[in-house]
CSV table of C-alpha atoms in Angstrom, one decimal:
chain,number,residue,atom,x,y,z
A,35,MET,CA,-9.5,-17.5,7.4
A,36,LYS,CA,-7.4,-16.9,4.2
A,37,LEU,CA,-6.4,-13.3,3.4
A,38,ALA,CA,-4.6,-11.4,0.6
A,39,ILE,CA,-2.9,-8.2,1.8
A,40,ILE,CA,-1.6,-5.8,-0.8
A,41,ASP,CA,0.9,-3.0,-0.1
A,42,ILE,CA,0.8,-0.3,-2.9
A,43,GLY,CA,4.1,1.5,-2.4
A,44,SER,CA,6.2,4.0,-4.3
A,45,ASN,CA,8.6,1.4,-5.7
A,46,SER,CA,6.5,-1.7,-5.8
A,47,VAL,CA,3.3,-3.5,-5.2
A,48,ARG,CA,3.6,-6.4,-2.7
A,49,LEU,CA,1.4,-9.3,-1.9
A,50,LEU,CA,1.1,-11.2,1.3
A,51,LEU,CA,-1.1,-14.4,1.4
A,52,ALA,CA,-1.9,-15.4,4.9
A,53,THR,CA,-3.9,-18.0,6.7
A,54,TYR,CA,-5.2,-17.8,10.3
A,55,GLU,CA,-6.0,-21.2,11.7
A,56,ASN,CA,-6.3,-22.5,15.2
A,57,LYS,CA,-5.0,-19.1,16.5
A,58,ILE,CA,-1.8,-19.4,14.5
A,59,TRP,CA,-0.7,-17.3,11.5
A,60,HIS,CA,0.8,-18.9,8.4
A,61,TYR,CA,2.4,-16.5,6.0
A,62,GLU,CA,3.4,-17.3,2.5
A,63,PRO,CA,6.6,-15.6,1.1
A,64,LYS,CA,5.8,-12.0,0.0
A,65,GLN,CA,5.6,-11.5,-3.8
A,66,LEU,CA,6.6,-8.2,-5.4
A,67,TRP,CA,6.0,-6.3,-8.7
A,68,THR,CA,8.2,-3.2,-9.4
A,69,THR,CA,5.8,-0.5,-10.6
A,70,ARG,CA,7.6,2.8,-9.6
A,71,LEU,CA,4.4,4.8,-8.7
A,72,GLY,CA,6.8,7.2,-6.9
A,73,GLU,CA,8.2,8.4,-10.2
A,74,ARG,CA,5.4,10.9,-10.8
A,75,ASN,CA,4.8,13.4,-13.6
A,76,THR,CA,6.1,17.0,-13.1
A,77,ASP,CA,2.6,18.1,-11.9
A,78,GLY,CA,2.7,15.4,-9.2
A,79,THR,CA,0.2,13.0,-10.8
A,80,LEU,CA,0.9,9.3,-11.2
A,81,ARG,CA,2.5,8.4,-14.5
A,82,ALA,CA,0.5,6.4,-17.1
A,83,GLU,CA,3.3,3.8,-17.4
A,84,SER,CA,3.4,3.2,-13.6
A,85,MET,CA,-0.3,2.9,-13.4
A,86,GLU,CA,-0.4,0.4,-16.3
A,87,ALA,CA,2.4,-1.6,-14.6
A,88,SER,CA,0.3,-1.6,-11.4
A,89,TYR,CA,-2.9,-2.8,-13.3
A,90,GLN,CA,-0.9,-5.7,-14.7
A,91,ALA,CA,0.3,-6.5,-11.1
A,92,PHE,CA,-3.3,-6.5,-9.9
A,93,ARG,CA,-4.3,-8.9,-12.7
A,94,ASP,CA,-1.6,-11.3,-11.4
A,95,ILE,CA,-2.6,-10.7,-7.8
A,96,LYS,CA,-6.2,-11.5,-8.5
A,97,LYS,CA,-5.2,-14.9,-10.0
A,98,LEU,CA,-2.9,-15.7,-7.1
A,99,ALA,CA,-5.5,-14.7,-4.5
A,100,ASP,CA,-8.1,-16.9,-6.2
A,101,GLN,CA,-5.7,-19.9,-6.5
A,102,TYR,CA,-4.9,-19.5,-2.8
A,103,GLY,CA,-8.6,-19.4,-1.9
A,104,ALA,CA,-8.4,-15.9,-0.2
A,105,GLU,CA,-11.7,-15.1,1.3
A,106,TYR,CA,-10.9,-11.4,1.7
A,107,CYS,CA,-8.5,-9.0,-0.2
A,108,PHE,CA,-7.4,-5.7,1.4
A,109,GLY,CA,-5.1,-3.1,-0.1
A,110,PHE,CA,-3.4,-0.1,1.4
A,111,ALA,CA,-1.5,2.7,-0.4
A,112,THR,CA,1.3,4.9,0.9
A,113,SER,CA,3.1,8.1,0.0
A,114,ALA,CA,3.1,7.9,-3.9
A,115,VAL,CA,-0.7,7.5,-4.0
A,116,ARG,CA,-1.5,9.8,-1.0
A,117,GLU,CA,0.5,12.7,-2.5
A,118,ALA,CA,-0.8,12.3,-6.1
A,119,ALA,CA,-3.7,14.4,-7.3
A,120,ASN,CA,-5.1,11.4,-9.2
A,121,GLY,CA,-4.3,8.9,-6.4
A,122,LEU,CA,-7.9,8.4,-5.4
A,123,GLU,CA,-9.0,7.9,-9.0
A,124,PHE,CA,-6.2,5.3,-9.4
A,125,MET,CA,-7.3,3.4,-6.3
A,126,GLU,CA,-10.9,3.3,-7.4
A,127,TYR,CA,-9.9,2.0,-10.8
A,128,ILE,CA,-7.7,-0.8,-9.4
A,129,SER,CA,-10.8,-2.6,-8.2
A,130,GLU,CA,-11.7,-3.3,-11.9
A,131,TYR,CA,-8.7,-5.6,-11.9
A,132,CYS,CA,-8.8,-7.0,-8.4
A,133,PRO,CA,-11.9,-6.4,-6.3
A,134,MET,CA,-10.9,-5.5,-2.7
A,135,GLU,CA,-11.4,-3.1,0.2
A,136,TRP,CA,-8.7,-0.5,0.4
A,137,ARG,CA,-7.4,2.5,2.3
A,138,ILE,CA,-4.8,5.3,1.7
A,139,LEU,CA,-2.7,5.5,4.8
A,140,SER,CA,-1.4,8.7,6.4
A,141,GLY,CA,2.3,8.8,7.2
A,142,ASP,CA,1.5,8.3,10.9
A,143,GLU,CA,-0.7,5.3,10.2
A,144,GLU,CA,2.0,3.8,8.0
A,145,ALA,CA,4.5,4.2,10.9
A,146,ILE,CA,2.2,2.6,13.4
A,147,TYR,CA,1.3,-0.4,11.3
A,148,GLY,CA,5.0,-1.0,10.5
A,149,PHE,CA,5.9,-0.9,14.2
A,150,ASN,CA,3.1,-3.3,15.2
A,151,GLY,CA,3.9,-5.7,12.3
A,152,ALA,CA,7.6,-5.8,13.0
A,153,LEU,CA,7.5,-6.2,16.7
A,154,GLY,CA,4.4,-8.1,17.7
A,155,GLU,CA,5.1,-10.4,20.7
A,156,GLN,CA,8.6,-9.0,21.1
A,157,LEU,CA,7.0,-6.1,22.9
A,158,ASN,CA,6.1,-8.4,25.8
A,159,ASP,CA,9.6,-7.8,27.3
A,160,GLY,CA,8.3,-4.4,28.3
A,161,ARG,CA,11.1,-2.5,26.6
A,162,HIS,CA,10.8,0.4,24.2
A,163,TYR,CA,11.7,0.0,20.5
A,164,THR,CA,12.0,2.2,17.4
A,165,THR,CA,11.3,1.1,13.9
A,166,ILE,CA,12.6,2.8,10.7
A,167,ASP,CA,10.9,2.0,7.4
A,168,ILE,CA,12.7,3.4,4.4
A,169,GLY,CA,10.3,3.1,1.5
A,170,GLY,CA,10.4,4.4,-2.1
A,171,GLY,CA,8.7,7.8,-1.3
A,172,SER,CA,8.9,8.3,2.4
A,173,THR,CA,10.6,7.2,5.6
A,174,GLU,CA,8.6,6.4,8.8
A,175,LEU,CA,9.9,6.3,12.4
A,176,ALA,CA,7.8,4.9,15.2
A,177,LEU,CA,8.7,4.6,18.9
A,178,GLY,CA,6.7,2.7,21.4
A,179,ASN,CA,6.3,-0.3,23.7
A,180,LYS,CA,3.6,-2.9,24.6
A,181,ASP,CA,1.1,-0.1,25.3
A,182,GLY,CA,1.5,1.2,21.7
A,183,VAL,CA,3.3,3.8,19.7
A,184,TYR,CA,3.7,7.2,21.5
A,185,TRP,CA,5.9,9.0,19.0
A,186,SER,CA,6.0,8.7,15.2
A,187,ARG,CA,7.1,10.7,12.2
A,188,SER,CA,6.9,10.5,8.4
A,189,TYR,CA,9.5,12.2,6.3
A,190,PRO,CA,9.3,12.9,2.5
A,191,VAL,CA,12.6,11.1,1.8
A,192,GLY,CA,12.7,7.7,0.1
A,193,ALA,CA,14.9,5.6,-2.2
A,194,VAL,CA,13.0,6.5,-5.3
A,195,ARG,CA,12.4,10.1,-4.4
A,196,LEU,CA,16.1,10.8,-3.7
A,197,GLN,CA,17.7,8.6,-6.4
A,198,SER,CA,18.6,11.5,-8.6
A,199,MET,CA,20.1,13.4,-5.7
A,200,SER,CA,22.1,10.4,-4.7
A,201,ASP,CA,23.5,10.2,-8.3
A,202,GLU,CA,24.8,13.8,-7.9
A,203,GLY,CA,27.5,12.8,-5.4
A,204,PRO,CA,28.4,10.6,-2.5
A,205,GLN,CA,27.4,13.0,0.3
A,206,ARG,CA,24.3,14.7,-1.2
A,207,VAL,CA,21.6,12.6,0.4
A,208,TRP,CA,23.4,12.6,3.8
A,209,GLU,CA,23.8,16.4,3.7
A,210,GLU,CA,20.2,16.9,2.6
A,211,THR,CA,18.7,14.7,5.4
A,212,GLN,CA,21.2,14.9,8.3
A,213,PHE,CA,19.3,17.7,10.0
A,214,LEU,CA,15.9,16.4,9.1
A,215,TRP,CA,15.3,14.1,12.0
A,216,ASP,CA,13.4,15.3,15.0
A,217,PRO,CA,14.5,14.7,18.6
A,218,MET,CA,13.2,11.3,19.8
A,219,MET,CA,12.2,11.2,23.5
A,220,ILE,CA,12.4,7.6,24.7
A,221,GLU,CA,10.2,7.2,27.8
A,222,GLY,CA,11.6,3.9,29.3
A,223,GLU,CA,14.2,1.2,29.1
A,224,PHE,CA,15.2,0.9,25.4
A,225,GLY,CA,15.5,-2.3,23.4
A,226,GLU,CA,16.7,-1.9,19.8
A,227,PHE,CA,16.3,-0.1,16.6
A,228,ILE,CA,14.4,-2.3,14.1
A,229,GLY,CA,14.7,-1.7,10.3
A,230,ILE,CA,11.8,-2.7,8.0
A,231,GLY,CA,10.9,-2.1,4.3
A,232,GLY,CA,12.6,-2.9,1.1
A,233,THR,CA,15.8,-0.9,1.6
A,234,LEU,CA,16.5,-2.6,4.9
A,235,THR,CA,15.6,-6.2,3.8
A,236,THR,CA,17.6,-5.7,0.6
A,237,LEU,CA,20.7,-4.5,2.5
A,238,ALA,CA,20.4,-7.6,4.8
A,239,ALA,CA,20.1,-9.9,1.7
A,240,ILE,CA,23.2,-8.3,0.2
A,241,ASP,CA,25.1,-8.7,3.5
A,242,LEU,CA,24.0,-12.3,3.7
A,243,LYS,CA,24.8,-12.9,0.0
A,244,LEU,CA,21.5,-14.6,-0.7
A,245,GLU,CA,21.1,-16.1,-4.1
A,246,ASP,CA,17.3,-16.1,-3.6
A,247,TYR,CA,15.5,-13.9,-1.0
A,248,ASP,CA,14.7,-15.8,2.2
A,249,GLY,CA,12.7,-13.8,4.8
A,250,THR,CA,13.5,-16.3,7.5
A,251,LYS,CA,17.2,-15.6,7.1
A,252,VAL,CA,16.7,-11.8,6.8
A,253,GLN,CA,14.5,-11.8,10.0
A,254,GLY,CA,16.6,-10.6,12.9
A,255,HIS,CA,19.8,-9.9,10.8
A,256,LYS,CA,22.1,-7.3,12.4
A,257,LEU,CA,23.4,-4.5,10.2
A,258,SER,CA,26.1,-2.3,11.6
A,259,ARG,CA,26.8,1.3,10.5
A,260,GLU,CA,30.1,0.1,9.1
A,261,THR,CA,28.5,-2.7,7.1
A,262,VAL,CA,25.9,-0.3,5.5
A,263,GLU,CA,28.7,2.2,4.6
A,264,GLY,CA,30.7,-0.7,3.1
A,265,ILE,CA,27.7,-1.7,0.9
A,266,ILE,CA,27.3,1.9,-0.3
A,267,MET,CA,30.9,2.2,-1.2
A,268,ARG,CA,30.9,-1.1,-3.0
A,269,LEU,CA,27.8,-0.3,-5.1
A,270,ARG,CA,28.0,3.4,-5.8
A,271,TYR,CA,30.4,3.2,-8.7
A,272,MET,CA,29.1,0.0,-10.2
A,273,SER,CA,27.3,0.0,-13.5
A,274,ARG,CA,23.7,-1.4,-13.5
A,275,GLU,CA,25.0,-4.6,-15.1
A,276,GLU,CA,27.6,-5.0,-12.4
A,277,ARG,CA,24.9,-4.4,-9.7
A,278,LEU,CA,22.7,-7.1,-11.2
A,279,GLN,CA,25.5,-9.6,-10.4
A,280,VAL,CA,25.5,-8.7,-6.7
A,281,LYS,CA,23.9,-11.5,-4.6
A,282,GLY,CA,20.9,-10.3,-2.7
A,283,LEU,CA,20.2,-7.2,-4.9
A,284,PRO,CA,17.1,-7.6,-7.1
A,285,ALA,CA,16.8,-5.9,-10.4
A,286,GLY,CA,13.9,-3.7,-9.2
A,287,ARG,CA,16.1,-2.1,-6.6
A,288,ALA,CA,19.5,-2.0,-8.4
A,289,ASP,CA,19.2,1.7,-9.2
A,290,ILE,CA,17.7,2.9,-5.9
A,291,ILE,CA,19.5,0.9,-3.2
A,292,VAL,CA,22.3,3.4,-2.7
A,293,ALA,CA,19.9,6.2,-2.1
A,294,GLY,CA,18.0,4.1,0.4
A,295,ALA,CA,21.2,3.1,2.2
A,296,GLU,CA,22.3,6.7,2.4
A,297,ILE,CA,19.1,7.7,4.1
A,298,LEU,CA,19.8,4.9,6.6
A,299,THR,CA,23.3,6.1,7.4
A,300,SER,CA,22.0,9.7,7.9
A,301,PHE,CA,19.4,8.3,10.4
A,302,MET,CA,22.0,6.2,12.2
A,303,ASP,CA,24.4,9.2,12.5
A,304,ALA,CA,21.7,11.6,13.6
A,305,TYR,CA,20.6,9.3,16.5
A,306,GLU,CA,24.0,7.7,17.1
A,307,VAL,CA,22.7,4.2,16.2
A,308,PRO,CA,25.5,1.7,16.0
A,309,HIS,CA,23.4,-1.0,14.4
A,310,VAL,CA,19.8,-2.0,13.4
A,311,PHE,CA,18.1,-5.4,13.4
A,312,VAL,CA,16.2,-6.1,10.2
A,313,SER,CA,12.6,-7.4,10.3
A,314,ASP,CA,11.0,-9.2,7.3
A,315,GLN,CA,7.7,-8.6,8.9
A,316,ASP,CA,6.1,-5.1,8.6
A,317,GLY,CA,2.8,-3.3,8.2
A,318,MET,CA,1.4,-6.1,6.0
A,319,GLU,CA,1.4,-8.6,8.9
A,320,ALA,CA,-0.2,-6.0,11.2
A,321,MET,CA,-2.9,-5.3,8.6
A,322,ALA,CA,-3.6,-9.0,8.2
A,323,ARG,CA,-4.1,-9.3,12.0
A,324,GLU,CA,-6.5,-6.3,12.0
A,325,CYS,CA,-8.5,-7.6,9.0
A,326,GLU,CA,-8.9,-11.1,10.6
A,327,SER,CA,-10.0,-9.5,13.9
A,328,THR,CA,-12.5,-7.3,12.2
A,329,HIS,CA,-14.0,-9.9,9.9
A,330,SER,CA,-14.1,-12.7,12.5
A,331,LYS,CA,-16.4,-10.4,14.6
A,332,SER,CA,-18.7,-9.5,11.8
């Protein structure tokens, strides 16, 4: 079975093309279009410019899915769309450009899909893990083991949402978010903290100095608290032009990466986390597995 999975986020629309054959998954490198749906109007509705950029992305996605031979397209939207008064209307209109089934995920659902996609068979060791997913509009935490997620939270802090606050000064995001995080009750032997989403994968790519993004190199990369702080200090006072010269930092994240990294340091300090391991796999892979399972039975 060939699938096209589309993640409609606050900073970007992403596409995962996947094939399930002989009980093995084959994933193509994820593709991304920066649309900034999280930069909403003052009344909270999605901006016309962001919606138009998304429609163009879906024109491209339709062509790519057809060329790939995808038998099924599924899209899921997160905080930008779920919070917008015109989010439902926007999702219904998208199918004009790329016919698909779709869902708007709750924060808890987003956290659980991210956990399952990032960890997969790693959970067979019986240990408990926590995932942190810093997106454009929200940040999700999930804690669980092979029996599933038993604690999750979704917080309205993200790299797009807090960009202007970050620009106010070097401690603003940290001060605003430091006391946000809820106590996390780990119920067994703990493994590691796993970071997923665009902020984390970009920080890994910067640390690795990748000329071109390579998910296989990002997968499992260890980021220490000191490394993240070093990246923040290096980037904060750079101009946009200077940031565009930084290996591993794509243009679509040049202006928001510092805000995202500051959310990460706040999280790490609150929970006394010395390092995180980055996963290139996330909720998109979990959604692909769910779609395959559902459609293979129907």
